[in-house]
Tab-separated table of C-alpha atoms (C1' of nucleotides) and ligand atoms in Angstrom:
chain	number	residue	atom	x	y	z
A	811	MET	CA	-7.316	-30.485	37.932
A	812	LYS	CA	-7.295	-27.746	40.549
A	813	LYS	CA	-4.404	-26.881	41.906
A	814	HIS	CA	-4.387	-26.343	46.026
A	815	ILE	CA	-2.423	-23.644	47.531
A	816	PRO	CA	1.296	-24.793	48.736
A	817	HIS	CA	1.702	-24.191	52.631
A	818	LYS	CA	4.516	-21.735	53.406
A	819	GLN	CA	6.670	-24.251	54.791
A	820	ASP	CA	6.543	-26.443	51.256
A	821	VAL	CA	7.399	-23.410	49.380
A	822	ARG	CA	10.122	-22.900	51.544
A	823	ASP	CA	11.077	-25.985	51.219
A	824	MET	CA	11.169	-25.737	47.332
A	825	LEU	CA	13.380	-22.833	47.610
A	826	LYS	CA	16.110	-24.353	49.646
A	827	GLY	CA	15.637	-27.368	46.955
A	828	THR	CA	17.389	-24.957	44.511
A	829	GLY	CA	19.931	-23.492	46.670
A	830	LEU	CA	18.316	-20.555	47.136
A	831	LYS	CA	18.262	-18.991	50.517
A	832	ALA	CA	14.120	-18.833	51.415
A	833	THR	CA	14.136	-15.062	52.167
A	834	THR	CA	10.114	-13.743	52.602
A	835	ALA	CA	10.409	-11.417	49.754
A	836	ARG	CA	10.815	-15.277	47.912
A	837	VAL	CA	8.275	-16.961	49.550
A	838	ASP	CA	5.669	-14.133	49.564
A	839	ILE	CA	6.189	-13.809	45.547
A	840	LEU	CA	5.816	-17.460	45.453
A	841	ALA	CA	2.533	-17.425	47.258
A	842	VAL	CA	0.739	-14.715	45.576
A	843	LEU	CA	1.276	-16.469	42.394
A	844	ALA	CA	-0.305	-19.443	43.428
A	845	ARG	CA	-3.110	-17.680	44.689
A	846	VAL	CA	-3.683	-15.422	41.742
A	847	LYS	CA	-2.896	-18.553	39.589
A	848	GLN	CA	-2.705	-15.834	36.430
A	849	PRO	CA	0.215	-14.657	34.803
A	850	VAL	CA	1.120	-11.313	36.577
A	851	THR	CA	3.181	-8.575	35.663
A	852	VAL	CA	5.779	-7.118	37.858
A	853	LYS	CA	3.979	-4.318	38.614
A	854	ASP	CA	0.716	-6.277	39.877
A	855	LEU	CA	2.759	-8.363	41.814
A	856	VAL	CA	4.263	-5.067	44.014
A	857	GLN	CA	1.019	-4.060	44.429
A	858	LEU	CA	-0.209	-7.792	45.559
A	859	LEU	CA	2.735	-8.238	47.373
A	860	PRO	CA	2.440	-6.890	51.276
A	861	GLU	CA	5.671	-5.372	50.899
A	862	GLY	CA	6.299	-5.144	48.004
A	863	ASP	CA	9.621	-3.306	46.798
A	864	GLN	CA	9.948	-3.339	42.774
A	865	ALA	CA	13.991	-3.506	42.471
A	866	THR	CA	13.839	-6.609	44.363
A	867	THR	CA	10.789	-8.091	43.112
A	868	TYR	CA	12.649	-8.005	39.607
A	869	ARG	CA	15.701	-9.355	41.120
A	870	ASN	CA	13.622	-12.542	42.438
A	871	VAL	CA	11.456	-13.598	39.595
A	872	SER	CA	14.433	-13.598	37.431
A	873	LEU	CA	15.940	-15.693	39.992
A	874	LEU	CA	13.147	-17.669	40.265
A	875	ALA	CA	12.515	-17.954	36.866
A	876	LYS	CA	16.195	-19.231	36.173
A	877	HIS	CA	15.441	-21.729	38.576
A	878	ASN	CA	12.079	-22.775	37.115
A	879	LEU	CA	10.259	-21.868	40.017
A	880	VAL	CA	8.409	-19.451	37.991
A	881	ARG	CA	7.952	-18.925	34.518
A	882	GLN	CA	8.177	-15.506	32.702
A	883	VAL	CA	5.269	-15.104	29.905
A	884	ASP	CA	5.706	-13.355	26.838
A	885	LEU	CA	2.424	-11.628	25.437
A	886	GLY	CA	4.058	-9.066	23.080
A	887	GLN	CA	2.541	-5.842	25.234
A	888	GLY	CA	6.099	-4.473	26.134
A	889	HIS	CA	6.510	-5.711	29.677
A	890	ALA	CA	6.678	-9.485	31.146
A	891	TYR	CA	3.976	-11.561	32.858
A	892	TYR	CA	5.216	-14.106	35.207
A	893	GLU	CA	3.144	-17.016	36.202
A	894	LEU	CA	4.168	-20.250	39.160
A	895	ASN	CA	5.610	-22.634	36.902
A	896	ASP	CA	4.492	-26.736	36.827
A	897	GLU	CA	7.123	-28.909	35.078
A	898	LYS	CA	4.032	-31.251	34.520
A	899	ASP	CA	1.534	-28.965	32.979
A	900	ASP	CA	3.456	-27.291	29.491
A	901	HIS	CA	0.672	-25.119	28.711
A	902	HIS	CA	0.520	-21.793	26.438
A	903	HIS	CA	-1.571	-18.943	26.300
A	904	ILE	CA	-4.499	-17.234	24.381
A	905	ILE	CA	-4.843	-13.544	24.692
A	906	CYS	CA	-7.777	-11.154	23.761
A	907	VAL	CA	-6.379	-8.237	22.059
A	908	ALA	CA	-9.121	-6.147	22.547
A	909	CYS	CA	-9.501	-6.830	26.672
A	910	ASP	CA	-6.430	-8.484	27.486
A	911	ARG	CA	-7.880	-11.338	29.019
A	912	ILE	CA	-6.020	-14.387	29.148
A	913	GLU	CA	-6.702	-18.067	29.689
A	914	ASP	CA	-4.419	-21.216	29.258
A	915	PHE	CA	-4.439	-24.275	26.728
A	916	SER	CA	-2.076	-27.194	26.453
A	917	GLU	CA	-1.447	-28.842	23.449
A	918	CYS	CA	1.037	-31.767	21.783
A	919	THR	CA	2.510	-30.426	19.099
A	920	VAL	CA	5.854	-28.785	20.722
A	921	ASP	CA	7.827	-32.359	19.823
A	922	GLN	CA	6.480	-31.922	15.969
A	923	LEU	CA	7.724	-28.127	16.159
A	924	THR	CA	10.959	-29.063	17.680
A	925	ARG	CA	11.865	-31.707	15.224
A	926	SER	CA	10.864	-29.973	12.579
A	927	ALA	CA	12.663	-26.659	13.712
A	928	LEU	CA	15.844	-28.796	14.042
A	929	ARG	CA	15.546	-30.726	10.565
A	930	GLN	CA	15.329	-27.374	8.912
A	931	GLN	CA	17.946	-26.063	11.116
A	932	PRO	CA	21.131	-28.319	11.526
A	933	SER	CA	23.031	-25.510	12.831
A	934	PHE	CA	20.666	-25.715	15.918
A	935	LYS	CA	21.676	-28.780	17.889
A	936	THR	CA	18.953	-28.371	21.308
A	937	VAL	CA	15.908	-26.693	22.005
A	938	ILE	CA	15.642	-25.759	25.732
A	939	ARG	CA	12.733	-23.494	25.643
A	940	HIS	CA	9.572	-22.702	23.500
A	941	SER	CA	6.957	-19.917	23.676
A	942	ILE	CA	3.373	-20.231	21.946
A	943	GLU	CA	0.892	-17.959	22.272
A	944	LEU	CA	-2.099	-17.270	20.271
A	945	PHE	CA	-4.067	-13.932	19.721
A	946	GLY	CA	-7.697	-13.824	19.790
A	947	ILE	CA	-10.641	-12.487	20.349
A	948	CYS	CA	-12.787	-13.705	23.402
A	949	SER	CA	-16.924	-14.124	23.374
A	950	SER	CA	-17.570	-10.849	25.329
A	951	CYS	CA	-15.631	-8.724	23.016
A	952	GLN	CA	-16.593	-10.267	20.315
A	953	LYS	CA	-20.212	-8.640	21.015
B	199	MET	CA	13.455	-20.260	-2.444
B	200	LYS	CA	15.721	-17.282	-2.410
B	201	LYS	CA	14.290	-13.672	-2.170
B	202	HIS	CA	15.271	-11.292	-4.483
B	203	ILE	CA	15.466	-7.400	-3.516
B	204	PRO	CA	12.158	-5.554	-4.611
B	205	HIS	CA	12.676	-2.512	-7.019
B	206	LYS	CA	12.103	0.750	-5.207
B	207	GLN	CA	9.277	1.078	-7.134
B	208	ASP	CA	7.380	-1.870	-6.422
B	209	VAL	CA	7.748	-0.810	-2.844
B	210	ARG	CA	6.174	2.285	-3.690
B	211	ASP	CA	3.474	0.747	-5.203
B	212	MET	CA	2.985	-1.604	-2.541
B	213	LEU	CA	2.527	1.126	0.182
B	214	LYS	CA	0.074	3.006	-2.285
B	215	GLY	CA	-1.500	-0.293	-2.476
B	216	THR	CA	-2.678	-0.354	1.150
B	217	GLY	CA	-3.276	3.803	1.134
B	218	LEU	CA	-0.038	4.839	2.880
B	219	LYS	CA	2.021	7.857	1.859
B	220	ALA	CA	4.992	6.066	-0.005
B	221	THR	CA	7.487	8.747	2.021
B	222	THR	CA	10.940	8.059	2.113
B	223	ALA	CA	11.446	7.048	5.335
B	224	ARG	CA	8.941	4.003	4.338
B	225	VAL	CA	10.588	2.954	1.498
B	226	ASP	CA	14.128	3.137	3.107
B	227	ILE	CA	12.728	0.866	6.043
B	228	LEU	CA	11.091	-1.938	3.388
B	229	ALA	CA	14.618	-1.261	1.218
B	230	VAL	CA	16.846	-2.269	4.263
B	231	LEU	CA	14.497	-4.945	5.977
B	232	ALA	CA	14.720	-6.377	2.274
B	233	ARG	CA	18.189	-6.178	2.441
B	234	VAL	CA	18.726	-7.761	6.021
B	235	LYS	CA	16.763	-10.686	5.591
B	236	GLN	CA	16.530	-11.049	9.458
B	237	PRO	CA	14.872	-9.980	11.975
B	238	VAL	CA	16.236	-6.476	13.117
B	239	THR	CA	15.817	-3.835	15.830
B	240	VAL	CA	14.554	-0.683	15.660
B	241	LYS	CA	18.199	0.873	17.317
B	242	ASP	CA	19.976	-1.637	14.503
B	243	LEU	CA	17.220	-0.041	11.589
B	244	VAL	CA	18.393	3.644	12.943
B	245	GLN	CA	21.497	2.658	12.127
B	246	LEU	CA	21.003	1.064	8.882
B	247	LEU	CA	18.790	3.577	7.258
B	248	PRO	CA	20.434	5.876	5.013
B	249	GLU	CA	18.774	8.932	7.471
B	250	GLY	CA	17.216	7.279	10.229
B	251	ASP	CA	15.014	9.275	12.992
B	252	GLN	CA	14.186	6.872	16.215
B	253	ALA	CA	10.505	8.234	16.517
B	254	THR	CA	9.475	8.026	12.702
B	255	THR	CA	11.240	4.587	12.762
B	256	TYR	CA	9.084	3.441	15.728
B	257	ARG	CA	5.673	5.167	14.022
B	258	ASN	CA	6.612	3.592	10.858
B	259	VAL	CA	7.596	-0.109	11.674
B	260	SER	CA	4.075	0.139	13.467
B	261	LEU	CA	2.413	1.313	10.894
B	262	LEU	CA	3.306	-0.836	8.307
B	263	ALA	CA	3.227	-3.758	10.697
B	264	LYS	CA	-0.430	-2.959	11.258
B	265	HIS	CA	-0.519	-2.931	7.237
B	266	ASN	CA	0.812	-6.192	7.371
B	267	LEU	CA	4.048	-5.506	5.536
B	268	VAL	CA	6.216	-5.900	8.210
B	269	ARG	CA	5.861	-8.414	11.122
B	270	GLN	CA	6.722	-7.704	14.800
B	271	VAL	CA	9.139	-10.444	16.454
B	272	ASP	CA	8.773	-10.816	20.089
B	273	LEU	CA	11.820	-13.456	21.112
B	274	GLY	CA	11.801	-12.073	24.676
B	275	GLN	CA	14.298	-9.979	24.843
B	276	GLY	CA	12.637	-6.844	26.108
B	277	HIS	CA	12.572	-4.791	22.751
B	278	ALA	CA	10.628	-6.104	19.471
B	279	TYR	CA	12.206	-7.415	16.189
B	280	TYR	CA	11.153	-6.088	12.794
B	281	GLU	CA	10.939	-8.379	9.109
B	282	LEU	CA	9.395	-8.222	6.123
B	283	ASN	CA	6.052	-9.656	5.929
B	284	ASP	CA	5.814	-12.410	3.269
B	285	GLU	CA	1.968	-13.192	3.827
B	286	LYS	CA	2.654	-16.422	1.721
B	287	ASP	CA	5.192	-18.086	4.018
B	288	ASP	CA	4.380	-18.109	7.255
B	289	HIS	CA	7.390	-19.001	9.506
B	290	HIS	CA	8.924	-19.097	12.884
B	291	HIS	CA	12.149	-18.582	14.657
B	292	ILE	CA	14.867	-20.481	17.022
B	293	ILE	CA	17.057	-18.079	18.820
B	294	CYS	CA	20.213	-19.116	20.114
B	295	VAL	CA	20.365	-18.225	23.670
B	296	ALA	CA	23.690	-17.635	24.161
B	297	CYS	CA	25.010	-15.507	20.989
B	298	ASP	CA	20.991	-14.452	19.938
B	299	ARG	CA	21.515	-16.029	16.212
B	300	ILE	CA	18.361	-16.501	14.640
B	301	GLU	CA	17.148	-18.664	12.183
B	302	ASP	CA	13.659	-19.445	10.815
B	303	PHE	CA	11.652	-22.297	10.489
B	304	SER	CA	8.078	-23.358	8.997
B	305	GLU	CA	5.772	-25.810	10.393
B	306	CYS	CA	2.182	-27.022	9.787
B	307	THR	CA	0.777	-27.443	13.237
B	308	VAL	CA	-0.788	-24.045	13.859
B	309	ASP	CA	-4.046	-24.966	12.697
B	310	GLN	CA	-4.007	-27.569	15.221
B	311	LEU	CA	-2.755	-25.527	17.514
B	312	THR	CA	-5.641	-23.200	17.202
B	313	ARG	CA	-8.326	-25.685	16.970
B	314	SER	CA	-7.111	-27.556	20.160
B	315	ALA	CA	-6.924	-24.015	21.807
B	316	LEU	CA	-10.327	-22.927	20.886
B	317	ARG	CA	-11.837	-26.242	21.835
B	318	GLN	CA	-10.356	-25.895	25.135
B	319	GLN	CA	-11.395	-22.403	25.738
B	320	PRO	CA	-15.146	-21.743	24.471
B	321	SER	CA	-14.584	-18.142	25.870
B	322	PHE	CA	-12.826	-17.623	22.775
B	323	LYS	CA	-14.304	-17.431	19.278
B	324	THR	CA	-11.223	-16.501	17.036
B	325	VAL	CA	-7.565	-16.534	16.696
B	326	ILE	CA	-5.783	-13.481	14.686
B	327	ARG	CA	-2.127	-13.866	14.985
B	328	HIS	CA	0.215	-16.304	16.305
B	329	SER	CA	3.848	-16.457	17.863
B	330	ILE	CA	5.860	-19.538	18.256
B	331	GLU	CA	9.598	-19.061	18.855
B	332	LEU	CA	11.887	-21.935	19.664
B	333	PHE	CA	15.136	-21.166	22.358
B	334	GLY	CA	17.578	-23.195	21.786
B	335	ILE	CA	21.760	-23.628	21.520
B	336	CYS	CA	23.205	-23.410	17.915
B	337	SER	CA	26.385	-25.412	16.504
B	338	SER	CA	28.797	-22.739	17.454
B	339	CYS	CA	27.639	-22.389	20.522
B	340	GLN	CA	27.712	-26.059	21.648
B	341	LYS	CA	31.301	-25.916	21.310
C	841	DT	C1'	3.978	22.109	-13.653
C	842	DT	C1'	2.489	24.680	-9.319
C	843	DC	C1'	-0.446	25.195	-5.800
C	844	DT	C1'	-2.870	23.432	-1.169
C	845	DT	C1'	-3.181	21.019	2.251
C	846	DA	C1'	-3.705	16.810	5.198
C	847	DT	C1'	0.041	14.300	6.597
C	848	DA	C1'	4.926	13.032	8.093
C	849	DT	C1'	8.786	13.961	9.936
C	850	DG	C1'	12.701	15.124	13.010
C	851	DA	C1'	14.550	16.960	17.557
C	852	DG	C1'	13.790	16.597	22.152
C	853	DA	C1'	11.817	15.812	26.229
C	854	DA	C1'	8.686	12.453	28.655
C	855	DT	C1'	6.889	8.128	29.966
C	856	DG	C1'	7.137	3.131	31.622
C	857	DA	C1'	9.957	-1.275	32.265
C	858	DT	C1'	13.675	-2.826	33.851
C	859	DT	C1'	18.380	-2.478	35.728
C	860	DC	C1'	21.466	-0.813	39.006
C	861	DT	C1'	23.852	1.679	43.298
C	862	DC	C1'	24.960	1.409	47.402
C	863	DA	C1'	23.780	1.327	52.473
C	864	DT	C1'	21.560	-1.601	55.450
C	865	DT	C1'	19.264	-5.520	57.039
C	866	DT	C1'	18.908	-10.712	57.255
C	867	DA	C1'	18.960	-16.193	56.727
C	868	DG	C1'	21.375	-19.574	57.907
C	869	DG	C1'	25.077	-22.349	59.105
C	870	DA	C1'	29.201	-22.374	62.763
D	1330	DT	C1'	23.955	-16.849	69.870
D	1331	DC	C1'	27.539	-14.943	66.258
D	1332	DC	C1'	28.946	-14.535	61.580
D	1333	DT	C1'	29.119	-13.592	57.202
D	1334	DA	C1'	27.327	-14.246	52.393
D	1335	DA	C1'	23.896	-12.857	50.363
D	1336	DA	C1'	19.475	-10.184	50.097
D	1337	DT	C1'	17.044	-6.292	50.512
D	1338	DG	C1'	15.235	-1.291	49.943
D	1339	DA	C1'	15.277	3.415	48.364
D	1340	DG	C1'	16.195	5.894	44.725
D	1341	DA	C1'	18.848	6.889	40.715
D	1342	DA	C1'	20.023	5.366	36.043
D	1343	DT	C1'	19.540	2.725	31.934
D	1344	DC	C1'	16.865	1.729	27.876
D	1345	DA	C1'	12.979	1.152	24.734
D	1346	DT	C1'	9.306	3.476	23.323
D	1347	DT	C1'	5.960	7.104	22.687
D	1348	DC	C1'	5.204	12.162	22.655
D	1349	DT	C1'	4.890	17.315	21.717
D	1350	DC	C1'	5.084	20.474	18.599
D	1351	DA	C1'	7.581	23.565	14.761
D	1352	DT	C1'	8.884	22.041	10.193
D	1353	DA	C1'	8.863	19.981	5.636
D	1354	DT	C1'	6.946	16.883	2.077
D	1355	DA	C1'	3.777	13.597	-0.749
D	1356	DA	C1'	0.188	13.441	-3.838
D	1357	DG	C1'	-4.064	15.088	-5.560
D	1358	DA	C1'	-6.202	19.634	-6.997
D	1359	DA	C1'	-5.686	23.727	-10.431
E	976	MN	MN1	-0.229	-19.798	32.074
E	977	MN	MN1	11.699	-14.617	10.044
E	978	ZN	ZN1	-11.825	-9.802	25.425
E	979	ZN	ZN1	24.514	-19.525	19.272
DNA sequence: TTCTTATATGAGAATGATTCTCATTTAGGA
DNA sequence: TCCTAAATGAGAATCATTCTCATATAAGAA
């Protein structure tokens, strides 16, 4: 259940595997995301990186997302979050509207949703990605 | 199934019903949203309004959303969309990643999702809102 | 209907996130 | 080691959204 931090060389191989150059900026981003195990904003990421540059970080998270190494998470906050993408673990998020605490949850209804959507809208042929977020109140904010 | 455009006085009463002033800016926003029947950006909205002011429109869509007269839709585009909120019709969206075509679909798995999430994360007590979006390819873009 | 006033509006400036420009550096193959 | 296409970094630019404050207006009171 618990995920371990990948060794630096594994990350480099991951990048090579997708045809991307294994630059220090990219390796560092993946290392930080592996360590924090939480969706983080680009601003946070720049802070957490040993040498974080804003433009480079934005460029790289987009690129890594395009190659499915990271996942962009949209929590309706006006800015994107990013987390490491684990293909084998499709999960979604529940976020506290009071304190922004974010937790994962997994589910098994995506196939149903997809089938239902494609049945209702024959003008769509394929679903390639989905986003499911729940907004609620966590126990500490429930007081 | 088809929804008709509400008469201007009905819209005014709707606003009064929530304790909001029935200003022309607000009535016009609701009228446009009723007419287009599609999630629109604030930029679009400002264009479509007879006298659209940016700041006023932003203020009003937020306010109307807080009072559940409109619904903010998040499609991972870096900016929000808004649509008229019909309490009786909980639906979600499927958007074409190639041409941004947006269609609705409804489903019945939100309860399952919610139960599942709360079971997995006992640190959360309540779910008050959800966002489910599917990203795919529409038939015209499938070529 | 007219008056009063708390609210809303509108024009523009400010802010925050994200993207772009371009000179310089670097990864990785030859 | 060398070469070069690709990546980086610093700053400026852009885009969405919010704020400021002077003016206008909805709606209840008279
Ligand atoms: Mn997650
Ligand atoms: Mn809709
Ligand atoms: Zn909380
Ligand atoms: Zn399309």
